[in-house]
C-alpha atoms as an extended CHARMM CRD file, in Angstrom:
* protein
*
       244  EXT
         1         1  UNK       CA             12.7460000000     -107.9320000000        5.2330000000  PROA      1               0.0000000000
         2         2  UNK       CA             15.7650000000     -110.3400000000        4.9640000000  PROA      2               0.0000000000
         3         3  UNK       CA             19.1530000000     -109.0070000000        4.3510000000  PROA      3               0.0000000000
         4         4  UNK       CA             19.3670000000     -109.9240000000        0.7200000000  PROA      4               0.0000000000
         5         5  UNK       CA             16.5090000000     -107.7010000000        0.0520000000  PROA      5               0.0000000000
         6         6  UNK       CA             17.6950000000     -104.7390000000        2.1730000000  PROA      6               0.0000000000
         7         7  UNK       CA             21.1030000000     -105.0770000000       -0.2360000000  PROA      7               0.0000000000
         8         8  UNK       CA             18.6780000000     -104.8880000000       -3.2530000000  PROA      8               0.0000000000
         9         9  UNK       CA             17.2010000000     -101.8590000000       -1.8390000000  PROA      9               0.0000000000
        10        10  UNK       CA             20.6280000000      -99.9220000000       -1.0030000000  PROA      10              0.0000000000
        11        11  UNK       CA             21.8380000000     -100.9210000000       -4.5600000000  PROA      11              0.0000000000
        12        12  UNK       CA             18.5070000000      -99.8530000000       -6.1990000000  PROA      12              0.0000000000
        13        13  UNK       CA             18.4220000000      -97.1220000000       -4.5060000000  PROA      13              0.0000000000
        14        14  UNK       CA             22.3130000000      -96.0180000000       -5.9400000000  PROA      14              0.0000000000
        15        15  UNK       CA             21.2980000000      -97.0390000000       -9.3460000000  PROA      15              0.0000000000
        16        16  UNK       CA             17.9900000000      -94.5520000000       -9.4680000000  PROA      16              0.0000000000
        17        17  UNK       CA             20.0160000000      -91.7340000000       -8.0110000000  PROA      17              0.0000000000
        18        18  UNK       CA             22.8500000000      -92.4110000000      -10.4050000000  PROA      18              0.0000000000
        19        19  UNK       CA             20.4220000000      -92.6360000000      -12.9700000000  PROA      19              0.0000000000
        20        20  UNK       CA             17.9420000000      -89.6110000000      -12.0340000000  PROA      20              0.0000000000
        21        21  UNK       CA             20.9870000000      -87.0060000000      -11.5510000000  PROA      21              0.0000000000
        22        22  UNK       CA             23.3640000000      -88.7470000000      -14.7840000000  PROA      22              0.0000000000
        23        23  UNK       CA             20.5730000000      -89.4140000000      -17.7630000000  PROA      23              0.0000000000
        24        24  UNK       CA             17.7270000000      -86.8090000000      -16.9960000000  PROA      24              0.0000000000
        25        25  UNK       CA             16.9500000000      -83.3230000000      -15.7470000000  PROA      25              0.0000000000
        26        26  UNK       CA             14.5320000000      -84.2180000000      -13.8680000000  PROA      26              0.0000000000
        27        27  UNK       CA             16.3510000000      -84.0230000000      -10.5390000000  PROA      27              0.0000000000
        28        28  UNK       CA             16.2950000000      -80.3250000000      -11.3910000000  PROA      28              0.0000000000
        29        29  UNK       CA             12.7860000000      -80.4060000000       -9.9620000000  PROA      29              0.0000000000
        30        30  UNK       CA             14.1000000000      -80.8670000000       -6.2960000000  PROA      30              0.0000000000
        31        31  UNK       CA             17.3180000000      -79.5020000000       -6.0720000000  PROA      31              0.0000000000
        32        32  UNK       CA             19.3680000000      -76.6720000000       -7.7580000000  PROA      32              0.0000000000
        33        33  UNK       CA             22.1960000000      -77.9760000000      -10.3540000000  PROA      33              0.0000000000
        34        34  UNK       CA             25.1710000000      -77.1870000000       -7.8100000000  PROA      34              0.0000000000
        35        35  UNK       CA             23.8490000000      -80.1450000000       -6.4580000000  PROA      35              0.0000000000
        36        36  UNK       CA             24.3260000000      -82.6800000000       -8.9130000000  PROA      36              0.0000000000
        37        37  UNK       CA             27.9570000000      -83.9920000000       -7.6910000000  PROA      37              0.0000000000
        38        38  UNK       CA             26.2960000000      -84.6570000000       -4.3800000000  PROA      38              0.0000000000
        39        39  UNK       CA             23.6530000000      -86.5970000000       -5.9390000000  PROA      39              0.0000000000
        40        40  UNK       CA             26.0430000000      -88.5360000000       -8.5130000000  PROA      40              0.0000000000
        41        41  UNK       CA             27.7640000000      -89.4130000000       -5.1820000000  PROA      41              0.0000000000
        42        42  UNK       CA             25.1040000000      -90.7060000000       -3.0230000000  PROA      42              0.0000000000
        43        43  UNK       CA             24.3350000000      -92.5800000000       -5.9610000000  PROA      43              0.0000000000
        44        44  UNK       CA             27.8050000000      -94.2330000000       -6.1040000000  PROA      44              0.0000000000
        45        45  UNK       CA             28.1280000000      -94.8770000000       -2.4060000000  PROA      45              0.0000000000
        46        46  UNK       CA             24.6450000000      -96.3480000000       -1.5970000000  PROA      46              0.0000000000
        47        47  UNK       CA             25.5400000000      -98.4980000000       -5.0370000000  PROA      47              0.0000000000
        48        48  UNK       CA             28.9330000000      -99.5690000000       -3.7220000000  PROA      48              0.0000000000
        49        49  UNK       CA             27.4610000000     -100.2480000000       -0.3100000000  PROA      49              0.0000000000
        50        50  UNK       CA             24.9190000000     -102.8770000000       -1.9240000000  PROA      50              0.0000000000
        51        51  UNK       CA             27.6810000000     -104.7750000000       -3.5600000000  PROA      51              0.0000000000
        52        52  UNK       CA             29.7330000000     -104.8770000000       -0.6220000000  PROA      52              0.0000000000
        53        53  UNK       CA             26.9740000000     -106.1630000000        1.7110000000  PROA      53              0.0000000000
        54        54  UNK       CA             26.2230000000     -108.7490000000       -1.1050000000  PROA      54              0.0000000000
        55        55  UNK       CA             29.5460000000     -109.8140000000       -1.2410000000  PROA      55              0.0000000000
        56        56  UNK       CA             29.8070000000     -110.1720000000        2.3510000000  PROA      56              0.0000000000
        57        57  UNK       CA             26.8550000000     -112.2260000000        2.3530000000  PROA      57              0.0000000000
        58        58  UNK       CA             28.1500000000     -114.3680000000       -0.1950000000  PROA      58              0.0000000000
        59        59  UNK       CA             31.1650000000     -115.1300000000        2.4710000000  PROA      59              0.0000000000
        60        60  UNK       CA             28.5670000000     -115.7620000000        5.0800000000  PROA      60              0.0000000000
        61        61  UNK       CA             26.6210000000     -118.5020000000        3.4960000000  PROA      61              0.0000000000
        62        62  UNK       CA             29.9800000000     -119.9610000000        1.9850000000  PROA      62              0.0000000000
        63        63  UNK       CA             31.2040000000     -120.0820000000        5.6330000000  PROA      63              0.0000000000
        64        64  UNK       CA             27.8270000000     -121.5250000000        6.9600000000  PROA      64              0.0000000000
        65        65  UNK       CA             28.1690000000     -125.1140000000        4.6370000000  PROA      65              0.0000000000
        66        66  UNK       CA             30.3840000000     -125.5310000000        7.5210000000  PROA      66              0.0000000000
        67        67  UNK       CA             27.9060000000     -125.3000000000       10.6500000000  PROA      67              0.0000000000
        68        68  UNK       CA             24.7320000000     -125.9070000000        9.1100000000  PROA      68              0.0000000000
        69        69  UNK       CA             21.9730000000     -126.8270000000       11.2800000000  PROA      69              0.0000000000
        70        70  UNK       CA             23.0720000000     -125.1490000000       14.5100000000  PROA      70              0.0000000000
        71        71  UNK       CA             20.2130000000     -122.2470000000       13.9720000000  PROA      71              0.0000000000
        72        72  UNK       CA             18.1250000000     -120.0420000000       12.0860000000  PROA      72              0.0000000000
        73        73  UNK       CA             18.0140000000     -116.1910000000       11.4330000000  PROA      73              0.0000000000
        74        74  UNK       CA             14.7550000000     -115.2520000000       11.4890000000  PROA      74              0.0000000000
        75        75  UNK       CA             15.4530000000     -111.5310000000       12.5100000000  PROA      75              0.0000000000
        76        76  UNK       CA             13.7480000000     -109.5810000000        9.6530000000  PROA      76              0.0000000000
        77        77  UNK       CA             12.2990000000     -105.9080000000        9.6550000000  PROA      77              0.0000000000
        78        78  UNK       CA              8.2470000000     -105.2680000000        9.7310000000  PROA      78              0.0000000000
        79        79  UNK       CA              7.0520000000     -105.6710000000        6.4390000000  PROA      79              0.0000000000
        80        80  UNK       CA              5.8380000000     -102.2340000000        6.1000000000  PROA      80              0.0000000000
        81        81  UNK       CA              9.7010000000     -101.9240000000        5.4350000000  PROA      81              0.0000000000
        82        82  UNK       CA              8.9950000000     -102.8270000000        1.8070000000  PROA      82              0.0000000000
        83        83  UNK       CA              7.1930000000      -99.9770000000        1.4690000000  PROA      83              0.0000000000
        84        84  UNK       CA             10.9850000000      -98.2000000000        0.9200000000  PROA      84              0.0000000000
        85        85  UNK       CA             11.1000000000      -99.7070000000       -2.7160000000  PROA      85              0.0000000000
        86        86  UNK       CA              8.3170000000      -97.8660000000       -3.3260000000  PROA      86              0.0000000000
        87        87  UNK       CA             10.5330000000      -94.2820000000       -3.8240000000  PROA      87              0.0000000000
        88        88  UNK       CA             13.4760000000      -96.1490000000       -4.7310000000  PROA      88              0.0000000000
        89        89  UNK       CA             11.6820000000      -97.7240000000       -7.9950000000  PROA      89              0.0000000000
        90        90  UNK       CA             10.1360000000      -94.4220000000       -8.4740000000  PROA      90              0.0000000000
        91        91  UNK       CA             13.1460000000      -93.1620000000       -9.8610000000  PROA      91              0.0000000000
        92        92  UNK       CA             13.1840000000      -95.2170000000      -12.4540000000  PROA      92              0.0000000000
        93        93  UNK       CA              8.9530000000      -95.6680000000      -13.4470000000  PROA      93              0.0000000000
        94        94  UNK       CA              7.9160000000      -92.2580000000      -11.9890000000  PROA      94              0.0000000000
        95        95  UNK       CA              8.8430000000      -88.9060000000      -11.0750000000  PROA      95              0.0000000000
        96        96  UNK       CA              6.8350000000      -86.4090000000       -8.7870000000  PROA      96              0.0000000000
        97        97  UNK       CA              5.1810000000      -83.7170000000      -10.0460000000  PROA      97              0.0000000000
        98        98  UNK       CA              7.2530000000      -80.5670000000       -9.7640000000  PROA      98              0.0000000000
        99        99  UNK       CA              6.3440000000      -77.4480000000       -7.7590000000  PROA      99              0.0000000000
       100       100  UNK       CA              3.3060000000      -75.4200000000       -9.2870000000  PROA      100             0.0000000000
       101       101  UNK       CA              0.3910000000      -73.0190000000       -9.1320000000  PROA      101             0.0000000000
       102       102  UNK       CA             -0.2970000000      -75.1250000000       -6.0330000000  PROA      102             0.0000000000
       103       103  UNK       CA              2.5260000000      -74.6690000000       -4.0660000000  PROA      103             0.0000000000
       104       104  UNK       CA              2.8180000000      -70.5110000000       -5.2090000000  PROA      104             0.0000000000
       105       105  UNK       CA             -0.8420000000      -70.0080000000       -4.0630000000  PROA      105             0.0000000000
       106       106  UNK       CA              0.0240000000      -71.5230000000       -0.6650000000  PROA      106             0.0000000000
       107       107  UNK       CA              3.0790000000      -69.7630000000        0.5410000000  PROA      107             0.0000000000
       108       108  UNK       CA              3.8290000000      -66.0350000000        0.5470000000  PROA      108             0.0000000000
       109       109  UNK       CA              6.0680000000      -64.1730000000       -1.7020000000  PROA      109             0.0000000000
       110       110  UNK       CA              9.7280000000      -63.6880000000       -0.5590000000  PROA      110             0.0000000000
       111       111  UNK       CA             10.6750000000      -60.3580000000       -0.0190000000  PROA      111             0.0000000000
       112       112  UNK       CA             13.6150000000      -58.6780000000       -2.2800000000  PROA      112             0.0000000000
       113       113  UNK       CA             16.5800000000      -57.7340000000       -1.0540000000  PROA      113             0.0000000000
       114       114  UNK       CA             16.9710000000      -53.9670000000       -0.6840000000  PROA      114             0.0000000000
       115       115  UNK       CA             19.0260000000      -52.7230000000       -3.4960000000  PROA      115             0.0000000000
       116       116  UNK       CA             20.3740000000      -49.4670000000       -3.2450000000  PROA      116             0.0000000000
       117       117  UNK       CA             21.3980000000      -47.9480000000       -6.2460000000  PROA      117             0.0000000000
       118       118  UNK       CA             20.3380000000      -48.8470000000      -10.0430000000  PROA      118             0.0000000000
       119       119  UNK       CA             21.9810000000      -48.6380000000      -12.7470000000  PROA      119             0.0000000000
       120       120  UNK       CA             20.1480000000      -46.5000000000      -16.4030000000  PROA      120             0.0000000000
       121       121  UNK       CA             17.6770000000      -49.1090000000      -17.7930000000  PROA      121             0.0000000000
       122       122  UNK       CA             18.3310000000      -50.4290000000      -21.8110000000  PROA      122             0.0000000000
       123       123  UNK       CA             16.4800000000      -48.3560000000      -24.2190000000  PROA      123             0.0000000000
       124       124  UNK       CA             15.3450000000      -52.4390000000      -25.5880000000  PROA      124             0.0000000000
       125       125  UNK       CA             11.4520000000      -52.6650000000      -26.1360000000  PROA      125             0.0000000000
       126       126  UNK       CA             10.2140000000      -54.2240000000      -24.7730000000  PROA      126             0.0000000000
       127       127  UNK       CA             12.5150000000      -54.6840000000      -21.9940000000  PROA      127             0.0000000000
       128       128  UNK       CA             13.2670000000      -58.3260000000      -20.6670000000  PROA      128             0.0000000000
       129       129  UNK       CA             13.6490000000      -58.5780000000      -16.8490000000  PROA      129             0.0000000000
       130       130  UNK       CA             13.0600000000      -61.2090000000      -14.3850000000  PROA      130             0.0000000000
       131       131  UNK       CA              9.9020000000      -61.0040000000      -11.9720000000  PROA      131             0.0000000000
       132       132  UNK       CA             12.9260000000      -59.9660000000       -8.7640000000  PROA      132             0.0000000000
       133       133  UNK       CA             14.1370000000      -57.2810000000      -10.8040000000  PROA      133             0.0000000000
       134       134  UNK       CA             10.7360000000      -55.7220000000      -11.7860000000  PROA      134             0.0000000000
       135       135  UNK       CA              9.7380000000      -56.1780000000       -8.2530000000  PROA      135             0.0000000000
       136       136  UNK       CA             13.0860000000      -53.8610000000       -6.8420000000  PROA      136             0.0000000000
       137       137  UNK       CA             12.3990000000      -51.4080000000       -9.7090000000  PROA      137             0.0000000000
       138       138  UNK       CA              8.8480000000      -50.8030000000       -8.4890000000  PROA      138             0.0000000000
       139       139  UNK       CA              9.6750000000      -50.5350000000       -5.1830000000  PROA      139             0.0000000000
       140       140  UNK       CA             12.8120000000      -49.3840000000       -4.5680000000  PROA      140             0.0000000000
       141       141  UNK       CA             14.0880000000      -47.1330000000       -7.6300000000  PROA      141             0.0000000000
       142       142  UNK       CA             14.0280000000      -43.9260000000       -6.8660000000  PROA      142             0.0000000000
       143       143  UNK       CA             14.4900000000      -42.2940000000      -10.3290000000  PROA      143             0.0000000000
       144       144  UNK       CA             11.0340000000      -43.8020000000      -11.2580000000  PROA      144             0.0000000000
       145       145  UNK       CA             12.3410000000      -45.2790000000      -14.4890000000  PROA      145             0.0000000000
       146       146  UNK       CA             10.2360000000      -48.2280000000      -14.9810000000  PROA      146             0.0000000000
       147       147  UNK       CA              6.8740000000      -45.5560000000      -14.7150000000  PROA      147             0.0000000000
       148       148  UNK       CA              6.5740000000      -46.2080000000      -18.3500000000  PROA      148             0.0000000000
       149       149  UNK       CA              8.4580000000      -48.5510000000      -20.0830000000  PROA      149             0.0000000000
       150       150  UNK       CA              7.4670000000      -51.6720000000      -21.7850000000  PROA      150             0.0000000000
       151       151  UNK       CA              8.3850000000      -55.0330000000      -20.0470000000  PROA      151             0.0000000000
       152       152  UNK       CA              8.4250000000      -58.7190000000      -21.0810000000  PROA      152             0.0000000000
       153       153  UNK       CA              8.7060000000      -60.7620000000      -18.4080000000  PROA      153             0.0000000000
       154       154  UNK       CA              8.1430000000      -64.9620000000      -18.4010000000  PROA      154             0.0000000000
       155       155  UNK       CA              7.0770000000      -67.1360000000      -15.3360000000  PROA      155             0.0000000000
       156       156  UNK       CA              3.8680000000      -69.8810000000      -14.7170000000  PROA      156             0.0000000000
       157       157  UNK       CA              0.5400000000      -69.0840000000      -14.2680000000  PROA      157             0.0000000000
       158       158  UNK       CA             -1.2720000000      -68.9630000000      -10.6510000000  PROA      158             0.0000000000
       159       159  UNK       CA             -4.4080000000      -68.5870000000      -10.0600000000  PROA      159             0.0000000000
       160       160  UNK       CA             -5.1620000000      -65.2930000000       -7.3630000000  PROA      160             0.0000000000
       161       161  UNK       CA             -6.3970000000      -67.0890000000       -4.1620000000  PROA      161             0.0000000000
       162       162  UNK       CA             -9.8820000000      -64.9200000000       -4.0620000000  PROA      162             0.0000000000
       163       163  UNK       CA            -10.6820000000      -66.6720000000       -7.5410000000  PROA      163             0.0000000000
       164       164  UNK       CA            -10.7670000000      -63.1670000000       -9.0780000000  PROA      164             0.0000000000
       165       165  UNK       CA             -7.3480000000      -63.0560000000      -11.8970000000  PROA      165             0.0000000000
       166       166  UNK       CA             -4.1290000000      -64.5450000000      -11.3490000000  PROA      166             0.0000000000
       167       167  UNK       CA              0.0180000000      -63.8410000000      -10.9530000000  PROA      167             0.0000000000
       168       168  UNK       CA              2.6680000000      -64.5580000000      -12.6320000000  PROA      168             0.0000000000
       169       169  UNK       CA              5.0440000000      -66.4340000000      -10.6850000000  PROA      169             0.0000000000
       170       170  UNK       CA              8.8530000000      -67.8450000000      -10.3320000000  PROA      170             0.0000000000
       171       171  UNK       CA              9.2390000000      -70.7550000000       -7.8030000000  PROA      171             0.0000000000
       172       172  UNK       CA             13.4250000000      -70.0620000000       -6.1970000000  PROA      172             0.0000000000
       173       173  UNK       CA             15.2150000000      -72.8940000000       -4.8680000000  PROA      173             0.0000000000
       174       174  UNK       CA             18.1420000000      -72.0370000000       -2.6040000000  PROA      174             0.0000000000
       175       175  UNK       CA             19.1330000000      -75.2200000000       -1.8130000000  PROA      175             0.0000000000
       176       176  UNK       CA             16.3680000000      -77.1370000000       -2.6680000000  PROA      176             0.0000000000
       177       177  UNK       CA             12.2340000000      -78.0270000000       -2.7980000000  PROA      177             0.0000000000
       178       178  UNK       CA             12.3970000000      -77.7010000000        1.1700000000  PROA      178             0.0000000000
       179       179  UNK       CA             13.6280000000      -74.3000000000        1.0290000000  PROA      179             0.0000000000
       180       180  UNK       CA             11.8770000000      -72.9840000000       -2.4820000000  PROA      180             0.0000000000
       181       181  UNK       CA             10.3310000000      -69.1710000000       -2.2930000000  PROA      181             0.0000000000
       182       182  UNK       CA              8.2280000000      -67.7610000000       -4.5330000000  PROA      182             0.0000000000
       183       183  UNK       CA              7.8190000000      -64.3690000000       -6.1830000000  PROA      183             0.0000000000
       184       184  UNK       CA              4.6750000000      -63.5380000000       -7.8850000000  PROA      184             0.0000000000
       185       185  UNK       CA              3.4980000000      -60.1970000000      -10.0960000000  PROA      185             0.0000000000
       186       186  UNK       CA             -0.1290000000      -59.3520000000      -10.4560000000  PROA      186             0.0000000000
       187       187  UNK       CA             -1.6050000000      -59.4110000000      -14.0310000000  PROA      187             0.0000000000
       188       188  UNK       CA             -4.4630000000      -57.2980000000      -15.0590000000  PROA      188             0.0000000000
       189       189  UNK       CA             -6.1970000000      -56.6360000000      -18.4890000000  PROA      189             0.0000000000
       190       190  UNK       CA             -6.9810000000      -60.6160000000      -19.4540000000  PROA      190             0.0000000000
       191       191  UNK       CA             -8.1740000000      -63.1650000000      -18.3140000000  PROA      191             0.0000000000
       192       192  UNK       CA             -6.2080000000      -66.2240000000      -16.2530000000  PROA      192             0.0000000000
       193       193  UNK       CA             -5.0250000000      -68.5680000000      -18.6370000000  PROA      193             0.0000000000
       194       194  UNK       CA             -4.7490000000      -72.2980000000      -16.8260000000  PROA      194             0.0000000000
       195       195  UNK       CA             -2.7450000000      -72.7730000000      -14.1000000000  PROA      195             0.0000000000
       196       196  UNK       CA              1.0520000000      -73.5920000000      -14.6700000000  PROA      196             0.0000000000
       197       197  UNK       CA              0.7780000000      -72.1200000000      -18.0620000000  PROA      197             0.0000000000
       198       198  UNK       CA              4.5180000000      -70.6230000000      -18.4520000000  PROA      198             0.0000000000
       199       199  UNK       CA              4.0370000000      -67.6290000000      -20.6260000000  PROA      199             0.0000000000
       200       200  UNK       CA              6.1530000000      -64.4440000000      -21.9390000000  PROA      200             0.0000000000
       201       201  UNK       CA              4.2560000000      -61.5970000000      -20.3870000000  PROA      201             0.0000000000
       202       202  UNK       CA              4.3500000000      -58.1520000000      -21.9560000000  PROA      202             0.0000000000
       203       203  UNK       CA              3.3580000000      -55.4940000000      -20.4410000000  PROA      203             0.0000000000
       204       204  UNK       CA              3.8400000000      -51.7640000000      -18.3830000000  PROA      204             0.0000000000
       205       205  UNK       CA              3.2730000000      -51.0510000000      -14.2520000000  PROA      205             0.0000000000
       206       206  UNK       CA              0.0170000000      -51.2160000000      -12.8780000000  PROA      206             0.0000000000
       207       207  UNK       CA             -0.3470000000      -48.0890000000      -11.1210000000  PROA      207             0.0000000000
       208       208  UNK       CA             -1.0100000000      -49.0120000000       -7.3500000000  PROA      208             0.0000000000
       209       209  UNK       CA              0.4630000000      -47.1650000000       -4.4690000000  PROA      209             0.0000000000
       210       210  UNK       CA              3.4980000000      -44.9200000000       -4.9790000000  PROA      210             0.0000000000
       211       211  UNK       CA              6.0410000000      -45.9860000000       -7.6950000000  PROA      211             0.0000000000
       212       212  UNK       CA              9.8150000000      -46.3220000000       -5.9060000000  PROA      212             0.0000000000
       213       213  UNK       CA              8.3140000000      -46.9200000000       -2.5310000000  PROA      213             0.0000000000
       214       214  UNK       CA              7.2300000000      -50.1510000000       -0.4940000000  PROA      214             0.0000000000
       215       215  UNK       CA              3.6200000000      -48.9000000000       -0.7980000000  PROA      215             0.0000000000
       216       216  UNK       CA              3.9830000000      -49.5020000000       -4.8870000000  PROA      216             0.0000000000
       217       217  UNK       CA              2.5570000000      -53.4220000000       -5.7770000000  PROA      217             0.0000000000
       218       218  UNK       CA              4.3110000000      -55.4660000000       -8.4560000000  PROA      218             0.0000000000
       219       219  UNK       CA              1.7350000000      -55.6130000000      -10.6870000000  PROA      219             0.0000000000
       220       220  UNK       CA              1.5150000000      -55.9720000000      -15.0880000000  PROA      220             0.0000000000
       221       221  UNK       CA             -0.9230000000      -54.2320000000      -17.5020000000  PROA      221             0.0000000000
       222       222  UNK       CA             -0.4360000000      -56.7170000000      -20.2540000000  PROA      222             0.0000000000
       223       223  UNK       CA             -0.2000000000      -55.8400000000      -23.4130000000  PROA      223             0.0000000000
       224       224  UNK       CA              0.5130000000      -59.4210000000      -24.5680000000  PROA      224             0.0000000000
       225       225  UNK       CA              1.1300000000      -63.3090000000      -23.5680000000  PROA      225             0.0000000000
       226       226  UNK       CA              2.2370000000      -65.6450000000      -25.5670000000  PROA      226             0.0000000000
       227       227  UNK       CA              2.6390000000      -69.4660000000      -24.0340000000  PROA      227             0.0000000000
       228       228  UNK       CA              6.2560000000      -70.4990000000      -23.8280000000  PROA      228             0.0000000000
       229       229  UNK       CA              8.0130000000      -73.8920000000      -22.8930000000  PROA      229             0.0000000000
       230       230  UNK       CA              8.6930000000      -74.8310000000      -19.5520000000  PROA      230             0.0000000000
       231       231  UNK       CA             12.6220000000      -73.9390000000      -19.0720000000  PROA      231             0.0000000000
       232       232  UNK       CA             15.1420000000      -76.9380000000      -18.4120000000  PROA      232             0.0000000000
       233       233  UNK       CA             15.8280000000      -75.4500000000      -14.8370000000  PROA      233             0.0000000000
       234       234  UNK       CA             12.6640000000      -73.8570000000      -13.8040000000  PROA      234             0.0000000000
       235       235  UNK       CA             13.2840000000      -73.2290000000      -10.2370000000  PROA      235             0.0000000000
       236       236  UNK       CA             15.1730000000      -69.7010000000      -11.1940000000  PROA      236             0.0000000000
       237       237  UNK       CA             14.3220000000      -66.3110000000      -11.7100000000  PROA      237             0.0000000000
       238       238  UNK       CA             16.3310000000      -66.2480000000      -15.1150000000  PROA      238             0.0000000000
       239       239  UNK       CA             15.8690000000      -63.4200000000      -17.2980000000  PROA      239             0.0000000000
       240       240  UNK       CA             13.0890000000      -64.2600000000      -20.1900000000  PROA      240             0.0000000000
       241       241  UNK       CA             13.0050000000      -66.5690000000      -22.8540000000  PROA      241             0.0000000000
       242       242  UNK       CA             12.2600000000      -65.1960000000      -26.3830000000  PROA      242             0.0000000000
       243       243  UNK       CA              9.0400000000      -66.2010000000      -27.4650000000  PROA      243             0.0000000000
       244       244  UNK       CA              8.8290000000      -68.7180000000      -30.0770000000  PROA      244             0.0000000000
């Protein structure tokens, strides 16, 4: 790969970054928004760093009409190097797919952080919550106050991994798709729609161990689903959307 083309790359590279992170969401897929600066940034630098080594080439061959003929350069990288424009166009043509049923069925649900003291629940019916909060009330509240009450909660569809129903689920980033947890409640009384189907969930608390103690599962009787759009910023455990 001759230098020329490696300046390409670096400056193709900022422009995809700078265009990924300025014009679309969909860098919202791999990292969480704090991020975005960071991103614009890179984008700028690697772009700046392109024009720079072009311009500096542009001095070299001006200087070289001067001692032409005294060699050749024919250092040059292995030409599976080209294979870096590969992601680098990508970010123009073609995005990766984001993180699914796929990922949730592989990797275990993240714990909650112990919580310890709630706060009177909303008399709303049904109540929204997000699938962290429903998980704490089950297990941790010791007042018992979500025995009976009504919930709508939203997430994508996974499939359960012994084929028999499915969970809905919330993929977290912390930082980023490296670092992403998931948290997942089990749905009974219908059966699994298709995987990565985001849906408004309502429902009340499966019965299943002792409710306000570890032993108690996150689990939904559903009432109702209704399919939803995927949210802008997916990669939260937001409370729900209203159903449309």
């Amino acid at each position: 790969m001759r230098r020329p083309v490696q300046t390409l790359l670096l400056a193709l590279t900022g422009i995809g970054l700078l265009h990924t992170a300025l014009f679309t969401d969909t860098y919202l897929r791999y990292v969480k928004p704090g991020l975005r600066p960071l991103l614009i940034t890179s984008g700028v630098v690697l772009l700046l760093l392109g024009l720079a080594a072009a311009a500096a080439r542009g001095g070299q061959e001006h200087a070289g009409h001067d001692d032409h003929g005294l060699g050749h350069d024919h250092s040059g990288a292995p030409r599976v190097a080209w294979l870096l424009f590969l992601p680098a166009i990508s970010l123009f043509c073609y995005a990766p797919p984001a993180l699914g049923a796929y990922t949730a069925a592989r990797s275990n649900a993240r714990p909650v952080a112990v919580q310890k003291g709630f706060a009177p629940l909303p008399a709303t019916s049904p109540l929204p919550l997000t699938l962290t909060d429903f998980t704490k009330r089950v297990q941790q509240d010791p007042s018992r106050s979500i025995r009976t009450r009504l919930v709508r909660l939203t997430g994508f569809v996974t499939p359960a991994e012994d084929g028999d129903g499915w969970y809905l689920t919330r993929i977290i980033f912390t930082c980023c798709a490296a670092d992403s947890q998931t948290v997942k409640i089990r749905v009974y009384g219908t059966e699994a729609p298709p995987a990565n189907t985001w849906l408004a969930v309502t429902g009340t608390w499966h019965p299943q161990g002792t409710l306000g103690t570890r032993t108690a599962r996150a689990a939904l009787d559903v009432k109702d689903t209704r399919p939803i759009a995927q949210p802008v910023n997916a990669f939260t455990d937001d409370l729900p959307l209203t159903p449309s």
